Tab-separated table of C-alpha atoms and ligand atoms in Angstrom:
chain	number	residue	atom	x	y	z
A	1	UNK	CA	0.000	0.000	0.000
A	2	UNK	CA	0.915	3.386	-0.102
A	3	UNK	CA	2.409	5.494	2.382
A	4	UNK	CA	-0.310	5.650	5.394
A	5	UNK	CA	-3.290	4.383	2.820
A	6	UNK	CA	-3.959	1.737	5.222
A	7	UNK	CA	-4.939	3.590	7.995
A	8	UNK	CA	-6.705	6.532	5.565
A	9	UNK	CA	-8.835	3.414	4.686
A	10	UNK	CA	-9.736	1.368	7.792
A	11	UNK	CA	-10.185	5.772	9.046
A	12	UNK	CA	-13.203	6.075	6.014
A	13	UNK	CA	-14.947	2.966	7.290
A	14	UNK	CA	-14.249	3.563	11.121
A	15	UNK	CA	-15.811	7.191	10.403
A	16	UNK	CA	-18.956	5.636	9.092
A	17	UNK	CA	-19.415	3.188	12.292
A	18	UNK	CA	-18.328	0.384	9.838
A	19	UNK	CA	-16.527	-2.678	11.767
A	20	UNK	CA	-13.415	-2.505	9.881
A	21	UNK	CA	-10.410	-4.353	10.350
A	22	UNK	CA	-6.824	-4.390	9.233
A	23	UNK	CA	-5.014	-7.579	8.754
A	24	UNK	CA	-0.662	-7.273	8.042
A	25	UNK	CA	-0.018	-9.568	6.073
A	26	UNK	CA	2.903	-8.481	4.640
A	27	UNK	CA	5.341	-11.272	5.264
A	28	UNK	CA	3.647	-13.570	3.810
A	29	UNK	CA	3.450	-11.503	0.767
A	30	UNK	CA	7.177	-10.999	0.767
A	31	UNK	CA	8.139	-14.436	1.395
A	32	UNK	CA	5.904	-15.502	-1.474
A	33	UNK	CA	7.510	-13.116	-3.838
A	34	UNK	CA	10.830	-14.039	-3.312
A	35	UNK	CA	13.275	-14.876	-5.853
A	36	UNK	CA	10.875	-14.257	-8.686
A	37	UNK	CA	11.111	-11.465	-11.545
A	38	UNK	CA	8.940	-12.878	-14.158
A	39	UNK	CA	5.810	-10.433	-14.363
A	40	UNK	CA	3.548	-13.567	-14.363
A	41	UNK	CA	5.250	-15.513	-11.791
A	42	UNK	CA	4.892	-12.379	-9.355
A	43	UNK	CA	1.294	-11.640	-10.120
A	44	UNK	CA	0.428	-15.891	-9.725
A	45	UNK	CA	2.459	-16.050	-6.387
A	46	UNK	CA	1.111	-12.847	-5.571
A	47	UNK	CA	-2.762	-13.954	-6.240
A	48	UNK	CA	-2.085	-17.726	-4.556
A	49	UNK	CA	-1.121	-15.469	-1.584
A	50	UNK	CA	-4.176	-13.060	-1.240
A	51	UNK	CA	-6.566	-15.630	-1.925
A	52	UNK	CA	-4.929	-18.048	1.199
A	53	UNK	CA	-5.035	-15.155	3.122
A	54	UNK	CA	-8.382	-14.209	2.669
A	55	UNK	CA	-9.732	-17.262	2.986
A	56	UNK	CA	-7.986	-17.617	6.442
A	57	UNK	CA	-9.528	-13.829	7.219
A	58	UNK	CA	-13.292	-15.477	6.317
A	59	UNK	CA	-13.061	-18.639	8.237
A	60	UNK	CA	-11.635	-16.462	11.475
A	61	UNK	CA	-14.541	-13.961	10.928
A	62	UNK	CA	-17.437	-16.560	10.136
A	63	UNK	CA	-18.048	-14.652	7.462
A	64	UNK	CA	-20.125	-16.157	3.936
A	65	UNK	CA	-19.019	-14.406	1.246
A	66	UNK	CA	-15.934	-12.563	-0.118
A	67	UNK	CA	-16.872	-9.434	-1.786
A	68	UNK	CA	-14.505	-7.529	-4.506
A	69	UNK	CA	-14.258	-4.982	-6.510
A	70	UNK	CA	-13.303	-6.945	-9.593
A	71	UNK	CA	-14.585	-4.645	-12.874
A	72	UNK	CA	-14.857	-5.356	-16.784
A	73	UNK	CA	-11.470	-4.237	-17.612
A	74	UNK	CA	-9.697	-6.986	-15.522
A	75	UNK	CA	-11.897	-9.822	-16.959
A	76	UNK	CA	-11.609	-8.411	-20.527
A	77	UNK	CA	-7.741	-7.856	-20.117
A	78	UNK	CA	-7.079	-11.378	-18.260
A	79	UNK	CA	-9.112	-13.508	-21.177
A	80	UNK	CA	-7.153	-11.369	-23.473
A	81	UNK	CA	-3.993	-13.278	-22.119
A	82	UNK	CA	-2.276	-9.625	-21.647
A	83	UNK	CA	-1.420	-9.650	-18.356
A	84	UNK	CA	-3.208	-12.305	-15.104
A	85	UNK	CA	-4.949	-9.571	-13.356
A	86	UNK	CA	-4.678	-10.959	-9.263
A	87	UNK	CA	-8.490	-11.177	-9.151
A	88	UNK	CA	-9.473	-13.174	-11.621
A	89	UNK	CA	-9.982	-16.815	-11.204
A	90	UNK	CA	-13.119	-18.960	-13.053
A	91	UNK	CA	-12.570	-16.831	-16.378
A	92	UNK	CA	-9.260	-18.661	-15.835
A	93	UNK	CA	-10.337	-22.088	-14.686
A	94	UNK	CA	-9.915	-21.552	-11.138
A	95	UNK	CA	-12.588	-22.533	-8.972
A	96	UNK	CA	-12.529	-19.984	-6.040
A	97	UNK	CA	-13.992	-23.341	-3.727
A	98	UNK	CA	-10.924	-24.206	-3.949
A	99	UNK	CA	-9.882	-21.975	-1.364
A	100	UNK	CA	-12.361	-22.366	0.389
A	101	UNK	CA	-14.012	-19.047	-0.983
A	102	UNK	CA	-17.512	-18.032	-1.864
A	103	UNK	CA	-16.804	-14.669	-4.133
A	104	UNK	CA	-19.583	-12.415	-4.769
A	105	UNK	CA	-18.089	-8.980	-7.717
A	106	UNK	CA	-21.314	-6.851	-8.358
A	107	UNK	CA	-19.097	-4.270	-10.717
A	108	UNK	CA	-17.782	-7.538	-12.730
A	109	UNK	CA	-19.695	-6.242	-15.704
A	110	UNK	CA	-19.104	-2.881	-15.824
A	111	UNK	CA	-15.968	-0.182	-16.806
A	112	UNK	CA	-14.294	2.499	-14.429
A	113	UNK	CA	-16.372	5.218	-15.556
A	114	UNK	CA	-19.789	3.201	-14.836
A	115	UNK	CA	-18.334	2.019	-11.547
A	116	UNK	CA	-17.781	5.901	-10.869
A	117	UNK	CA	-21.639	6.362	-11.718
A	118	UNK	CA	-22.755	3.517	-9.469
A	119	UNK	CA	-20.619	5.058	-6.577
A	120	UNK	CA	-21.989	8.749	-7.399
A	121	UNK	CA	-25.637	7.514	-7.380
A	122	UNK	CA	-25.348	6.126	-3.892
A	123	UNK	CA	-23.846	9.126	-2.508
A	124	UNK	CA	-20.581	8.085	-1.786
A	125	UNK	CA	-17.985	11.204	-0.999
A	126	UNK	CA	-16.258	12.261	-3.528
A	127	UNK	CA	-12.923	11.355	-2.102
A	128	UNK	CA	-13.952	7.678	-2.748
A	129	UNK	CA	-16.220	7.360	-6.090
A	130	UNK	CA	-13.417	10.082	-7.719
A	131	UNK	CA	-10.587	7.895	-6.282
A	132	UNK	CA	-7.943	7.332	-8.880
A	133	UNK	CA	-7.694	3.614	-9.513
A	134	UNK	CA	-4.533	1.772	-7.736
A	135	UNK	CA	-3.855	-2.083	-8.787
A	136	UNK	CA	-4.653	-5.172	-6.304
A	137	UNK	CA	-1.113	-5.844	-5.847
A	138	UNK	CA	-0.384	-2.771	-4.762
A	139	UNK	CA	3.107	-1.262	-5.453
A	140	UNK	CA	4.334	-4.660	-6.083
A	141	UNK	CA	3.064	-4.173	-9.108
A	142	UNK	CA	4.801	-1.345	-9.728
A	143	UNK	CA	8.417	-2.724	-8.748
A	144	UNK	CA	10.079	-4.587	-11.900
A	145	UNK	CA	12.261	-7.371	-10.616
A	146	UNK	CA	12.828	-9.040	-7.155
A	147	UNK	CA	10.159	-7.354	-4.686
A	148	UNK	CA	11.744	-7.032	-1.772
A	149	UNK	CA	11.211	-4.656	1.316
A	150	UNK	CA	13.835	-2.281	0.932
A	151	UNK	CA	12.860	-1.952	-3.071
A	152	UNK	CA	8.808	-1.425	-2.230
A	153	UNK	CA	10.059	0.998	-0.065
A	154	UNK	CA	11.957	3.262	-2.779
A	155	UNK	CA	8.889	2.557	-4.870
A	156	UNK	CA	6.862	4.203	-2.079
A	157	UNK	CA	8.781	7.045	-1.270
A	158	UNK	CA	8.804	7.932	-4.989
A	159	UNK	CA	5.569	7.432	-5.465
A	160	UNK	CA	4.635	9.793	-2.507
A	161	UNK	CA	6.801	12.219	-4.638
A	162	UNK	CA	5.247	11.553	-7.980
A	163	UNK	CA	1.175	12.222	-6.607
A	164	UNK	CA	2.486	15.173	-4.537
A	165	UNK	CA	4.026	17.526	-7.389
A	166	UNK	CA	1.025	15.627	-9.830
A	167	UNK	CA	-2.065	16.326	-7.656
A	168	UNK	CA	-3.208	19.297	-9.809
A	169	UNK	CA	-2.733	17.695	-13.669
A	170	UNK	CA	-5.862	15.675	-14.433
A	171	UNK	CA	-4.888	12.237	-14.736
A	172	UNK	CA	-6.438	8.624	-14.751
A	173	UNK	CA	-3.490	7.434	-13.101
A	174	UNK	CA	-0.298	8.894	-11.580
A	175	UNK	CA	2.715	6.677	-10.771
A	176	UNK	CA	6.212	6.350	-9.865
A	177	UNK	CA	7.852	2.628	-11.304
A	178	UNK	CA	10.908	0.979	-10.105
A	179	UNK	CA	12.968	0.056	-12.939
A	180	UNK	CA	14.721	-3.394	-12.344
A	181	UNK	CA	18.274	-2.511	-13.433
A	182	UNK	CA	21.132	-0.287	-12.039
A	183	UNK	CA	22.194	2.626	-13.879
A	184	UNK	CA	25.960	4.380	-12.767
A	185	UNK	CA	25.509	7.747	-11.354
A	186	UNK	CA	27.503	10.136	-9.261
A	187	UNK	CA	27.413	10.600	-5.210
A	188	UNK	CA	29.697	12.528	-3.598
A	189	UNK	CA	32.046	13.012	-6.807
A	190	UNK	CA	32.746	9.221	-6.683
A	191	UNK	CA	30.377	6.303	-9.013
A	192	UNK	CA	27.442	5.210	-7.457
A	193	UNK	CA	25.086	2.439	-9.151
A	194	UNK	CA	21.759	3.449	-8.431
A	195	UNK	CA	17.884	2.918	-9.073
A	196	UNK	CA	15.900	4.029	-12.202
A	197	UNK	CA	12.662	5.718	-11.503
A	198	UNK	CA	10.152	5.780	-14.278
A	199	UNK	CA	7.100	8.781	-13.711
A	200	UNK	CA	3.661	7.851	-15.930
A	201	UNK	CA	1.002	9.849	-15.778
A	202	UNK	CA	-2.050	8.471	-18.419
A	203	UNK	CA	-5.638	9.842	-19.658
A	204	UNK	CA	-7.851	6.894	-19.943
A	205	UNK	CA	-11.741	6.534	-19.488
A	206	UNK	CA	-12.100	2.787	-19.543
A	207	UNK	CA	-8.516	1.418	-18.218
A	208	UNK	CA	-8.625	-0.427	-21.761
A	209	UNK	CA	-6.956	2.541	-24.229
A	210	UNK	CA	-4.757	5.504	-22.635
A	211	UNK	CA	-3.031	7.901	-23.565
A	212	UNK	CA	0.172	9.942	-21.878
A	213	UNK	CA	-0.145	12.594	-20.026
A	214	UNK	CA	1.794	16.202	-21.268
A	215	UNK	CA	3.257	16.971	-17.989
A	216	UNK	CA	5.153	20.325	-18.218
A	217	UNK	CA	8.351	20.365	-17.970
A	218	UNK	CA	9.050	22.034	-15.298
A	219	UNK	CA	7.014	19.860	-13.098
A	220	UNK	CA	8.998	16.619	-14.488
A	221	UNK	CA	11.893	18.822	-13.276
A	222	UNK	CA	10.638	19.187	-9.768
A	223	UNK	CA	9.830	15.572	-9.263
A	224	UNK	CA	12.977	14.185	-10.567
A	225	UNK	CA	14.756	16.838	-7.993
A	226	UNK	CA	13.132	15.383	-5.150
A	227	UNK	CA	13.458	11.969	-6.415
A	228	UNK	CA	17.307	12.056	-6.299
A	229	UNK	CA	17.787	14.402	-2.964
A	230	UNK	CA	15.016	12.700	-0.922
A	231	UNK	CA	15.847	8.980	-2.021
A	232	UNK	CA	19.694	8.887	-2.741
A	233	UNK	CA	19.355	5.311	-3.909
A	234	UNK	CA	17.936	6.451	-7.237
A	235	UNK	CA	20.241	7.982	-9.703
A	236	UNK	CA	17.773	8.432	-12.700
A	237	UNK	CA	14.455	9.459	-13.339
A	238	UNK	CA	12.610	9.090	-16.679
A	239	UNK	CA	9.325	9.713	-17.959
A	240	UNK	CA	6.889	7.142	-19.985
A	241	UNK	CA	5.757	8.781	-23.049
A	242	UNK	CA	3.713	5.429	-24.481
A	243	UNK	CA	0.034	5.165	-24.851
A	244	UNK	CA	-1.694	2.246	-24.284
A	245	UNK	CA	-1.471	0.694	-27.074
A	246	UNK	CA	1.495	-0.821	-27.307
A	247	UNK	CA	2.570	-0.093	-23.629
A	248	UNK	CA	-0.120	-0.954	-20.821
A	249	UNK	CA	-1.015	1.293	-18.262
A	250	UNK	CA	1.531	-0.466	-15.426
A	251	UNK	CA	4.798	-1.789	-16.155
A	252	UNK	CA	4.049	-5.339	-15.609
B	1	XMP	P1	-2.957	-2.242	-17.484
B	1	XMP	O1	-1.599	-2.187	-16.865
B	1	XMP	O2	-3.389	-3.642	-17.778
B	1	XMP	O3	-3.940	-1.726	-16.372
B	1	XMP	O4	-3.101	-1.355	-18.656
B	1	XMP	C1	-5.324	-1.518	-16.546
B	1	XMP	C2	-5.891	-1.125	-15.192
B	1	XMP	O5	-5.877	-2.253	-14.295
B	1	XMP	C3	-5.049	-1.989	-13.166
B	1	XMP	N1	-4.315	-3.215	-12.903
B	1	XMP	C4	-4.686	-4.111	-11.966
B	1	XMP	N2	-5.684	-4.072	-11.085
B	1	XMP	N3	-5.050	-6.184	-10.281
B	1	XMP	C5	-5.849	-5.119	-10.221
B	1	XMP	O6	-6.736	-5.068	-9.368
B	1	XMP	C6	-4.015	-6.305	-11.147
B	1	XMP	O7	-3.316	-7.315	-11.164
B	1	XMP	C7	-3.826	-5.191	-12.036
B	1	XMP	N4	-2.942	-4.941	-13.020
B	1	XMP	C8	-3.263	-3.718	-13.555
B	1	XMP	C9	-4.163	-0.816	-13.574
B	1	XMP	O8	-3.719	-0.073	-12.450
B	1	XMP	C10	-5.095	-0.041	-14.502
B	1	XMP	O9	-6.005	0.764	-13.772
């Protein structure tokens, strides 16, 4: 998750006298991911991993059904074959019984922008039906290679950066990407091998065409200032200037 989106979340339930709980389960998410770099490998060991934890979460709370959020895009993109979205599992022949689960997706048929309409019609603040959208696997997705604590971490301290100096262009989505290679810089006159940062900032209605964001200059500028001086492991910042299609919104 991103820094303190956590607690902003279980805070927007808690506000409404919803019983909302928070369950770490973040080393078994890291021990899952271990070793792998393969996009798909990450996303399936991710997905194995939510899904056993879940399951655990509903037989500890009696609960009947898991609901989520699943929406058109990740069926359409998953059948597709371009990319295992985490939350897909009988488009893909996997019988969510088998952990144990009984899933119930009311926006499975239905794009972003309708989602947005459902969430407007019911009255939901603003702050949550004009939310911008943020993956399943979290940042992980948004780390290429090994995902490891110490590299989510530069992932969220750049992405902190990156929706900071963005929060006033109009975007679908706005994110900092942690690029798997080192690249030599300089630190204190001497060489230092240090993280990529890629910034991507994309238009997009549906989630299923987008297009790159202009960003000024100047404000690419800013962001990859604070980028080197506030996280000295990165040495270079780029920006993504490829619509989707041929690139897809994330990285991986
Ligand atoms: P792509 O990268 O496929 O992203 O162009 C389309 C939309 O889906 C989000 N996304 C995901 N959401 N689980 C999710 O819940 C995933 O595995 C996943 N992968 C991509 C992405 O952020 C964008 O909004």
């Amino acid at each position: 998750m991103r820094e303190g989106e956590a607690e902003q979340v279980i805070n927007f339930f808690k506000a409404r006298e919803m019983n909302a709980k928070l369950v770490d389960a973040a080393d078994e998410f890291f021990d899952a991911l271990k070793g792998f770099v393969d996009p798909e490998e990450k996303r399936k060991a991710f997905r194995n991993t939510f899904y056993a934890v879940l399951a655990r979460v509903v037989r500890e709370e009696n609960a009947n059904y898991l609901v989520q959020g699943t929406i058109a895009a990740d069926v359409v993109e998953t059948v597709k074959g371009i990319k295992t979205q985490h939350n897909i599992l009988e488009q893909i022949g996997i019988d969510p019984g088998s952990y144990g689960l009984t899933i119930v997706e009311p926006l499975r048929e239905i794009y972003k922008h309708e989602v947005r309409e459902v969430a407007r019609s019911l009255g939901l603040p603003a702050e949550f039906s004009e939310r911008p959208p943020f993956p399943g696997p979290g940042l992980a997705t948004r780390v290429l290679g090994e995902v490891t604590r110490e590299r989510v971490e530069i992932e969220r301290r750049a992405t902190k950066i990156v929706e900071e100096e963005t929060a006033e262009i109009e975007s679908f989505q706005s994110m900092a990407v942690l690029m798997n290679d080192r690249a030599t810089g300089i630190r204190e006159g001497k060489r230092a091998f240090g993280y990529t940062i890629a910034v991507r900032l994309v238009k997009s209605t549906d989630a299923i065409t987008a297009e790159a964001v202009n960003v000024p200059c100047e404000v690419l500028k800013r962001i990859e200032k604070r980028i080197t001086t506030e996280i000295p492991e990165v040495v270079h910042v780029l920006y993504s200037l490829s619509d989707k299609p041929p690139a897809t919104i994330e990285f991986q």
